[in-house]
PDB file of C-alpha atoms in Angstrom:
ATOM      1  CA  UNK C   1       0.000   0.000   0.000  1.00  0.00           C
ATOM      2  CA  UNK C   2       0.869   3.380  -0.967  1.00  0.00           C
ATOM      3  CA  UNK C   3       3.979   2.170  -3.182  1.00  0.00           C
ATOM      4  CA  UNK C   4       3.309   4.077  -6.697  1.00  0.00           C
ATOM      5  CA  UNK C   5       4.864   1.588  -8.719  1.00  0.00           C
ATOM      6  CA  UNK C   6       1.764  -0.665  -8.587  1.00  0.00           C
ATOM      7  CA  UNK C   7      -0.056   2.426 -10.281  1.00  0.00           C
ATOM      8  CA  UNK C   8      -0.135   2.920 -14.148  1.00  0.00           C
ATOM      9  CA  UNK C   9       2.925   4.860 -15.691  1.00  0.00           C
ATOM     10  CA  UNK C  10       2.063   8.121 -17.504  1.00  0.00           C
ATOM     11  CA  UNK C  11       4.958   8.193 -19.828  1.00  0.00           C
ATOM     12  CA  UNK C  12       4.371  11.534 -21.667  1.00  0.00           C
ATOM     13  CA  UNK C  13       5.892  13.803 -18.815  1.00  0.00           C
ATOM     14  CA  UNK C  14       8.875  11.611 -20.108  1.00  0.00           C
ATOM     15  CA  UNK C  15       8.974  11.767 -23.594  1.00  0.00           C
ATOM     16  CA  UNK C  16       8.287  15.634 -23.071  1.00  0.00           C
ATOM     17  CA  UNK C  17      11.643  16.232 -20.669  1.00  0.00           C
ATOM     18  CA  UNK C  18      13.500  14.283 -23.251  1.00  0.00           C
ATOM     19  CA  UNK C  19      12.358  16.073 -26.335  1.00  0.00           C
ATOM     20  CA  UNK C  20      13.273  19.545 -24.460  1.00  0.00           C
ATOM     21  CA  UNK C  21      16.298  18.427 -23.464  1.00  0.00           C
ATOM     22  CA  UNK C  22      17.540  17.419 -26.756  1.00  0.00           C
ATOM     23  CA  UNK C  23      15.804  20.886 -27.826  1.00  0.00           C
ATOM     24  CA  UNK C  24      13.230  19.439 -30.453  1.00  0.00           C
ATOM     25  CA  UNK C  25      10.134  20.961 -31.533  1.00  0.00           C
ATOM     26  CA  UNK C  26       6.745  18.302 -31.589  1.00  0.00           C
ATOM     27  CA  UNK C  27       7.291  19.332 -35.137  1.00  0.00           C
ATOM     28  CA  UNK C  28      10.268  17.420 -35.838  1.00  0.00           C
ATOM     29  CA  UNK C  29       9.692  14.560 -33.404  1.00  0.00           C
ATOM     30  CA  UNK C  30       6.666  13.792 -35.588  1.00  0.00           C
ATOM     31  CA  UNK C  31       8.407  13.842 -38.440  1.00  0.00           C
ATOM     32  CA  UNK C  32      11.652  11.200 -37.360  1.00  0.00           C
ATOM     33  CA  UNK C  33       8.873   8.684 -36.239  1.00  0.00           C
ATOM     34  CA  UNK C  34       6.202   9.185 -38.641  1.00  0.00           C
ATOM     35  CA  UNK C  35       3.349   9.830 -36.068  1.00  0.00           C
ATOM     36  CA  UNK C  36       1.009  13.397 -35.960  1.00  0.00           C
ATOM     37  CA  UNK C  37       1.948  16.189 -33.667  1.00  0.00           C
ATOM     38  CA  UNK C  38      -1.507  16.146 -32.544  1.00  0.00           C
ATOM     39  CA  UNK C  39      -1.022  12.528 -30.970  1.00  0.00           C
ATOM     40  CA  UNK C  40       2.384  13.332 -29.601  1.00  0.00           C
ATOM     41  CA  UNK C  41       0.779  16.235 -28.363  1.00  0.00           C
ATOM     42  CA  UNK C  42      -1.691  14.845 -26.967  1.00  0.00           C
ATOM     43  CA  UNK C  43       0.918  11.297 -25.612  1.00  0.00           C
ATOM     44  CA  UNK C  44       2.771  14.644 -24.083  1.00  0.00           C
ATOM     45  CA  UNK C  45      -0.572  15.788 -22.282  1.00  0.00           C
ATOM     46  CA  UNK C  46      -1.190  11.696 -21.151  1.00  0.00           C
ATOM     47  CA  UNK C  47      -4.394  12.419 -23.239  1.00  0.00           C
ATOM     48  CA  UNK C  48      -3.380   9.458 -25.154  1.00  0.00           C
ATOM     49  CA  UNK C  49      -1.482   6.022 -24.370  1.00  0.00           C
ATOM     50  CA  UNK C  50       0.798   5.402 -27.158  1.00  0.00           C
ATOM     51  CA  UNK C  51       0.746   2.131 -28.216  1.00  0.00           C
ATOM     52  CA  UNK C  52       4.452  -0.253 -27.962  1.00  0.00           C
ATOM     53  CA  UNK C  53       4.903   0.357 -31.280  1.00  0.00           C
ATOM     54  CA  UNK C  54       3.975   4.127 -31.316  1.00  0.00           C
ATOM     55  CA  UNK C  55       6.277   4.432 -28.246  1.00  0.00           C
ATOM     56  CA  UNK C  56       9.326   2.519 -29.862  1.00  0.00           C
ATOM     57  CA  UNK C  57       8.836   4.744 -33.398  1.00  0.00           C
ATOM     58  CA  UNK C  58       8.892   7.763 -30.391  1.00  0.00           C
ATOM     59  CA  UNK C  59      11.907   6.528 -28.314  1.00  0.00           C
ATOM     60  CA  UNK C  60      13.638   6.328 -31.830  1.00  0.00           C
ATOM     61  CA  UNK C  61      12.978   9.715 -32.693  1.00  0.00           C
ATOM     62  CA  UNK C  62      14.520  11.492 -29.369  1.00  0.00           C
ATOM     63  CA  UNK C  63      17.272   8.794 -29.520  1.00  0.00           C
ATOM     64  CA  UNK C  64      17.211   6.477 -26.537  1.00  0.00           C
ATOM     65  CA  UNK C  65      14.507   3.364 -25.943  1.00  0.00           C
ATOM     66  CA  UNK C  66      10.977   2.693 -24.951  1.00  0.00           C
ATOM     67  CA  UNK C  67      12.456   1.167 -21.536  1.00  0.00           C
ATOM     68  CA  UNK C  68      14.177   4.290 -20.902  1.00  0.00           C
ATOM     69  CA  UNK C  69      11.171   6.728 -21.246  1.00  0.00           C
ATOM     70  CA  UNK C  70       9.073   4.195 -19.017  1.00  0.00           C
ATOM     71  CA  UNK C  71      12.085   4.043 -16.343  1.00  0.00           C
ATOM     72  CA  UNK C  72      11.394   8.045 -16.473  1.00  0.00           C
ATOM     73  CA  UNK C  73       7.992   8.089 -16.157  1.00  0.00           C
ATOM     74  CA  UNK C  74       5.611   9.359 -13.714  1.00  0.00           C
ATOM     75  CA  UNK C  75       3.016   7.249 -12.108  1.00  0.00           C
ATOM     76  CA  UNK C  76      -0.474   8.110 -12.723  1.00  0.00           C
ATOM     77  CA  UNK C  77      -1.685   8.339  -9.534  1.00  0.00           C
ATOM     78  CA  UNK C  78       1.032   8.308  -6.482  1.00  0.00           C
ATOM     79  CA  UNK C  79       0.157   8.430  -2.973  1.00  0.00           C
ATOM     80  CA  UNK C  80       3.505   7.507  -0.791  1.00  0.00           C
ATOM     81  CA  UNK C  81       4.127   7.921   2.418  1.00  0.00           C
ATOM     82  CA  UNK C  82       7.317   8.666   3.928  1.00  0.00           C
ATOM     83  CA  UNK C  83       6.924   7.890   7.777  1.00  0.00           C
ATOM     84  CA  UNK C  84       9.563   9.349  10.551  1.00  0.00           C
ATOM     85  CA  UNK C  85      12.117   7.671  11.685  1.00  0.00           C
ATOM     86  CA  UNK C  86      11.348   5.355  14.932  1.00  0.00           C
ATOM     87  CA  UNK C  87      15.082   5.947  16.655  1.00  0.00           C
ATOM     88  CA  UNK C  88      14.610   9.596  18.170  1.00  0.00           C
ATOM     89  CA  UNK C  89      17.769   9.023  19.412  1.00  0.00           C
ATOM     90  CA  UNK C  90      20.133   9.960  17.114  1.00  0.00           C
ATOM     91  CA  UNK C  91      21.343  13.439  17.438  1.00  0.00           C
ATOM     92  CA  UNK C  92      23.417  13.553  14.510  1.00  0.00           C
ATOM     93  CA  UNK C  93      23.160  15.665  11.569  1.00  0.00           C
ATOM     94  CA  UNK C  94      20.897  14.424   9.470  1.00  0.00           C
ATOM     95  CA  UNK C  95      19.146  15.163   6.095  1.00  0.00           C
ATOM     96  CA  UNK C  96      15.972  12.709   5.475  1.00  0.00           C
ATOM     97  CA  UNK C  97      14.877  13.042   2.167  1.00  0.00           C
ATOM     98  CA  UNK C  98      10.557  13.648   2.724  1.00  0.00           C
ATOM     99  CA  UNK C  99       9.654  12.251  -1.130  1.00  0.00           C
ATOM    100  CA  UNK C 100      10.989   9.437  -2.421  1.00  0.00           C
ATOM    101  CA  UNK C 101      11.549   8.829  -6.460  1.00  0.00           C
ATOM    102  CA  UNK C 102      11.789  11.336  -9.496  1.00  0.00           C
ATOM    103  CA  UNK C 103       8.858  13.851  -8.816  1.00  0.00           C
ATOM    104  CA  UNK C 104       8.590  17.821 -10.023  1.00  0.00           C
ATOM    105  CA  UNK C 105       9.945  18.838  -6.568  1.00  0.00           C
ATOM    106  CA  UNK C 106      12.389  17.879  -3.726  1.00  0.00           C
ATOM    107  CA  UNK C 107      11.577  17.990  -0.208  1.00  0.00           C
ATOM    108  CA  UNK C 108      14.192  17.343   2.696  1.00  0.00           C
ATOM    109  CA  UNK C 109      14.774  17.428   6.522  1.00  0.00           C
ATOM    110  CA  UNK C 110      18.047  18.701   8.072  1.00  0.00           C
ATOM    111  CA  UNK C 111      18.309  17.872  11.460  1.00  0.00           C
ATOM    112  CA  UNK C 112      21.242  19.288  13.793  1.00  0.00           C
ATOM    113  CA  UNK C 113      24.191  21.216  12.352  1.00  0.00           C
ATOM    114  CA  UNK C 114      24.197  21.589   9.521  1.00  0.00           C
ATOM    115  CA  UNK C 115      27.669  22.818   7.033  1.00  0.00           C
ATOM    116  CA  UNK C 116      27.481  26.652   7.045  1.00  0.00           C
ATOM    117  CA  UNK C 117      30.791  27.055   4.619  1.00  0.00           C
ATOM    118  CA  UNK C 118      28.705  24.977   1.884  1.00  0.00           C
ATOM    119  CA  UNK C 119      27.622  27.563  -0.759  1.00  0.00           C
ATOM    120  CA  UNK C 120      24.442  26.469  -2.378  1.00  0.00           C
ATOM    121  CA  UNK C 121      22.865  27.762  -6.105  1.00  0.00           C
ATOM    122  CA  UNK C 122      19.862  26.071  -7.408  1.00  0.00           C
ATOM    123  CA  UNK C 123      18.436  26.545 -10.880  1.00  0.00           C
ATOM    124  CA  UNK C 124      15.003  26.614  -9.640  1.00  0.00           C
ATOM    125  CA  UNK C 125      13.337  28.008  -6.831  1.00  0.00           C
ATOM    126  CA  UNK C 126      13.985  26.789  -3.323  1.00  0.00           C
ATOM    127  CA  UNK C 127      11.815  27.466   0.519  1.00  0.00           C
ATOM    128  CA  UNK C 128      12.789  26.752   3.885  1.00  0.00           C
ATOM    129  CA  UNK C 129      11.026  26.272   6.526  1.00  0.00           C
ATOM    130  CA  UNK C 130      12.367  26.718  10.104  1.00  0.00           C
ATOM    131  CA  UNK C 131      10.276  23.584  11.885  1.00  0.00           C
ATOM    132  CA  UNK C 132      12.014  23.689  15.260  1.00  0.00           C
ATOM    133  CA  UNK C 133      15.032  26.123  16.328  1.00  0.00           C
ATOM    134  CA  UNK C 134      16.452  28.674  14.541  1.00  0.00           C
ATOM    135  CA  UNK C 135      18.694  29.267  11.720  1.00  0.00           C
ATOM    136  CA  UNK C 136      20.935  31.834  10.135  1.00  0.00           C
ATOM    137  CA  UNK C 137      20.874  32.559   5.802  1.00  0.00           C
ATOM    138  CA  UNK C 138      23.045  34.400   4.223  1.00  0.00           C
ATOM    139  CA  UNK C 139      22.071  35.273   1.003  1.00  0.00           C
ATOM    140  CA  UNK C 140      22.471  37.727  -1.915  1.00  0.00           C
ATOM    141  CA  UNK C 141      24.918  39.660   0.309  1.00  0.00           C
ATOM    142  CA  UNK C 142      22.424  40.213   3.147  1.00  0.00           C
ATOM    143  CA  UNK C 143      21.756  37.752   6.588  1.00  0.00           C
ATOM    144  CA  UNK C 144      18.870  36.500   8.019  1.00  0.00           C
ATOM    145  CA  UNK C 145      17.980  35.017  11.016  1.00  0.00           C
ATOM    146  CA  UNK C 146      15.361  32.802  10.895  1.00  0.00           C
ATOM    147  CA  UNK C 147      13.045  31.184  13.982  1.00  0.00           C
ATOM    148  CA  UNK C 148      10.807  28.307  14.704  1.00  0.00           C
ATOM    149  CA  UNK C 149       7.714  28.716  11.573  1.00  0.00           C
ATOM    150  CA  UNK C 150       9.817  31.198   9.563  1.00  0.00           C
ATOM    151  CA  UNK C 151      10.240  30.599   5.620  1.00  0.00           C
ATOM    152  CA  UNK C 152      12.609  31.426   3.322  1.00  0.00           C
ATOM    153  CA  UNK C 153      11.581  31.552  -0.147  1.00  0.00           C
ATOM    154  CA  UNK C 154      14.851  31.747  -2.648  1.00  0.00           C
ATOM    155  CA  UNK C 155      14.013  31.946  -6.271  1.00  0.00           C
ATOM    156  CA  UNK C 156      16.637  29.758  -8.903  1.00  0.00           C
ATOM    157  CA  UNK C 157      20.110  31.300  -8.955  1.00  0.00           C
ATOM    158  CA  UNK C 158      20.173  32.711  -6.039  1.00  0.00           C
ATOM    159  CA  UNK C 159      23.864  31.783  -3.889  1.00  0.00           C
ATOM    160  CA  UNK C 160      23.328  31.074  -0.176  1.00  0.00           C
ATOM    161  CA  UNK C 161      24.346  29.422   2.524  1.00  0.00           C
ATOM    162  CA  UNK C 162      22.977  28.440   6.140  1.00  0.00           C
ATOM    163  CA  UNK C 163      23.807  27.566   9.477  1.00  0.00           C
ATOM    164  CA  UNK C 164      21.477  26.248  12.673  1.00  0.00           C
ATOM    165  CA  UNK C 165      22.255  28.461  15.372  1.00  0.00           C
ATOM    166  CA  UNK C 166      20.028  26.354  18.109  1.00  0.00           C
ATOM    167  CA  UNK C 167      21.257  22.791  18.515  1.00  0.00           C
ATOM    168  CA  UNK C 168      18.466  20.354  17.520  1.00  0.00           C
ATOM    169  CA  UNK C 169      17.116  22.665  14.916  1.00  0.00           C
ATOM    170  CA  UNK C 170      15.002  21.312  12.178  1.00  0.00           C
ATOM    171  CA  UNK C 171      14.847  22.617   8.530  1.00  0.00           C
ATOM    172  CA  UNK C 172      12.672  21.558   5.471  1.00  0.00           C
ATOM    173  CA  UNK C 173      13.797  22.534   2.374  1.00  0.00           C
ATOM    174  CA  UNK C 174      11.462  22.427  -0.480  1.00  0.00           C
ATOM    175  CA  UNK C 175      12.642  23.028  -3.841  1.00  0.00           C
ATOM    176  CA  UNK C 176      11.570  22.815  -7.486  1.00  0.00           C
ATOM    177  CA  UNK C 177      13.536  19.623  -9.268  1.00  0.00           C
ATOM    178  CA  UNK C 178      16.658  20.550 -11.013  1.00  0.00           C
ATOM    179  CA  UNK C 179      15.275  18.473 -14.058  1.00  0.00           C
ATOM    180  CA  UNK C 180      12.104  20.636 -14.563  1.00  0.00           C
ATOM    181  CA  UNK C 181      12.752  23.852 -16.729  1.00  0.00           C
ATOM    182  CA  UNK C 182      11.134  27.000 -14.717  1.00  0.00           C
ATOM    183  CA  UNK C 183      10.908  30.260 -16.559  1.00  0.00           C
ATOM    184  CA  UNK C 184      11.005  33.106 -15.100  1.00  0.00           C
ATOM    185  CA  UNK C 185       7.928  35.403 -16.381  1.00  0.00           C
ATOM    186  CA  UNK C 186      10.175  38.688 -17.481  1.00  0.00           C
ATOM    187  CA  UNK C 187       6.984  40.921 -18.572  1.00  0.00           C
ATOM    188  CA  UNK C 188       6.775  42.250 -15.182  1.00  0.00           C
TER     189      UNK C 188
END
């Protein structure tokens, strides 16, 4: 119960990060496997199932193999659940990963010290949340100081770095997945 892999794979997620990632227009992809862009369109949108065949003329086209797009796709419907750890115990420093398997975002847990000199950059946008202690962020040239329910919202680029200034503080970190391509709306 609750393991996604017993769900249906939606595989178009997948055959859309590998078409953008190998820059190709829907346009082209139809025309290396000899299907419409309105069902790879739709096969993109999980509006349609391709069949084996349709997804082997589609692996072709963006260059890798029908296994391969189904190893990266999605699961239909996912419901996982990523219980605590039993052994309180531990007062290490610790960083529990909260969602497990390739998803659109990454969630973690940091628990105790944590390596202030590491300098992080993400491409995509990053919160944290302060869930027990406090915490100090320096960022874009500036510190903060952080407390128990503060967030931090970073968008992608941004350099920072943190340190827990409490012992037994507890971060979570929530950020947008590295493989997902955010643009940033510049009409504004």
């Amino acid at each position: 119960m609750g393991d996604h892999k017993e769900q249906p794979l939606r595989v178009g997620a997948a055959v859309r990060r590998r078409r953008r990632a190998l820059e190709l227009t829907l346009a082209v992809v139809a025309e290396r496997s000899g299907l419409s862009v309105p069902f790879l369109s739709q096969v993109e949108n999980d509006r349609a199932r391709p069949s084996r065949s349709s997804l082997e003329k589609v692996a072709d086209a963006l260059r890798t193999t029908a296994v391969e797009l189904l190893a990266a796709a999605d699961p239909a419907c996912s419901v996982d659940v990523v219980r605590a750890e039993e052994n309180g115990a531990d007062r290490a420093p610790r960083v529990r990963p909260l969602i497990r398997g390739h998803h659109q975002l990454h969630a973690s847990e940091f628990t105790g010290d944590h390596d202030a000199g590491r300098e992080f950059q993400h491409r995509n946008d990053e919160l944290m949340y302060v869930a027990d202690g406090a915490v100090e962020v320096e960022a874009e040239g500036r510190a903060y100081r952080l407390g128990r329910g503060d967030t931090l919202y970073l968008t992608g680029g941004v350099r920072h770095r943190w340190r827990a200034t409490v012992p037994d503080t507890r971060v979570i970190v929530v950020a947008v997945a590295e493989h997902i391509e955010a643009h940033q709306d510049r009409s504004r």
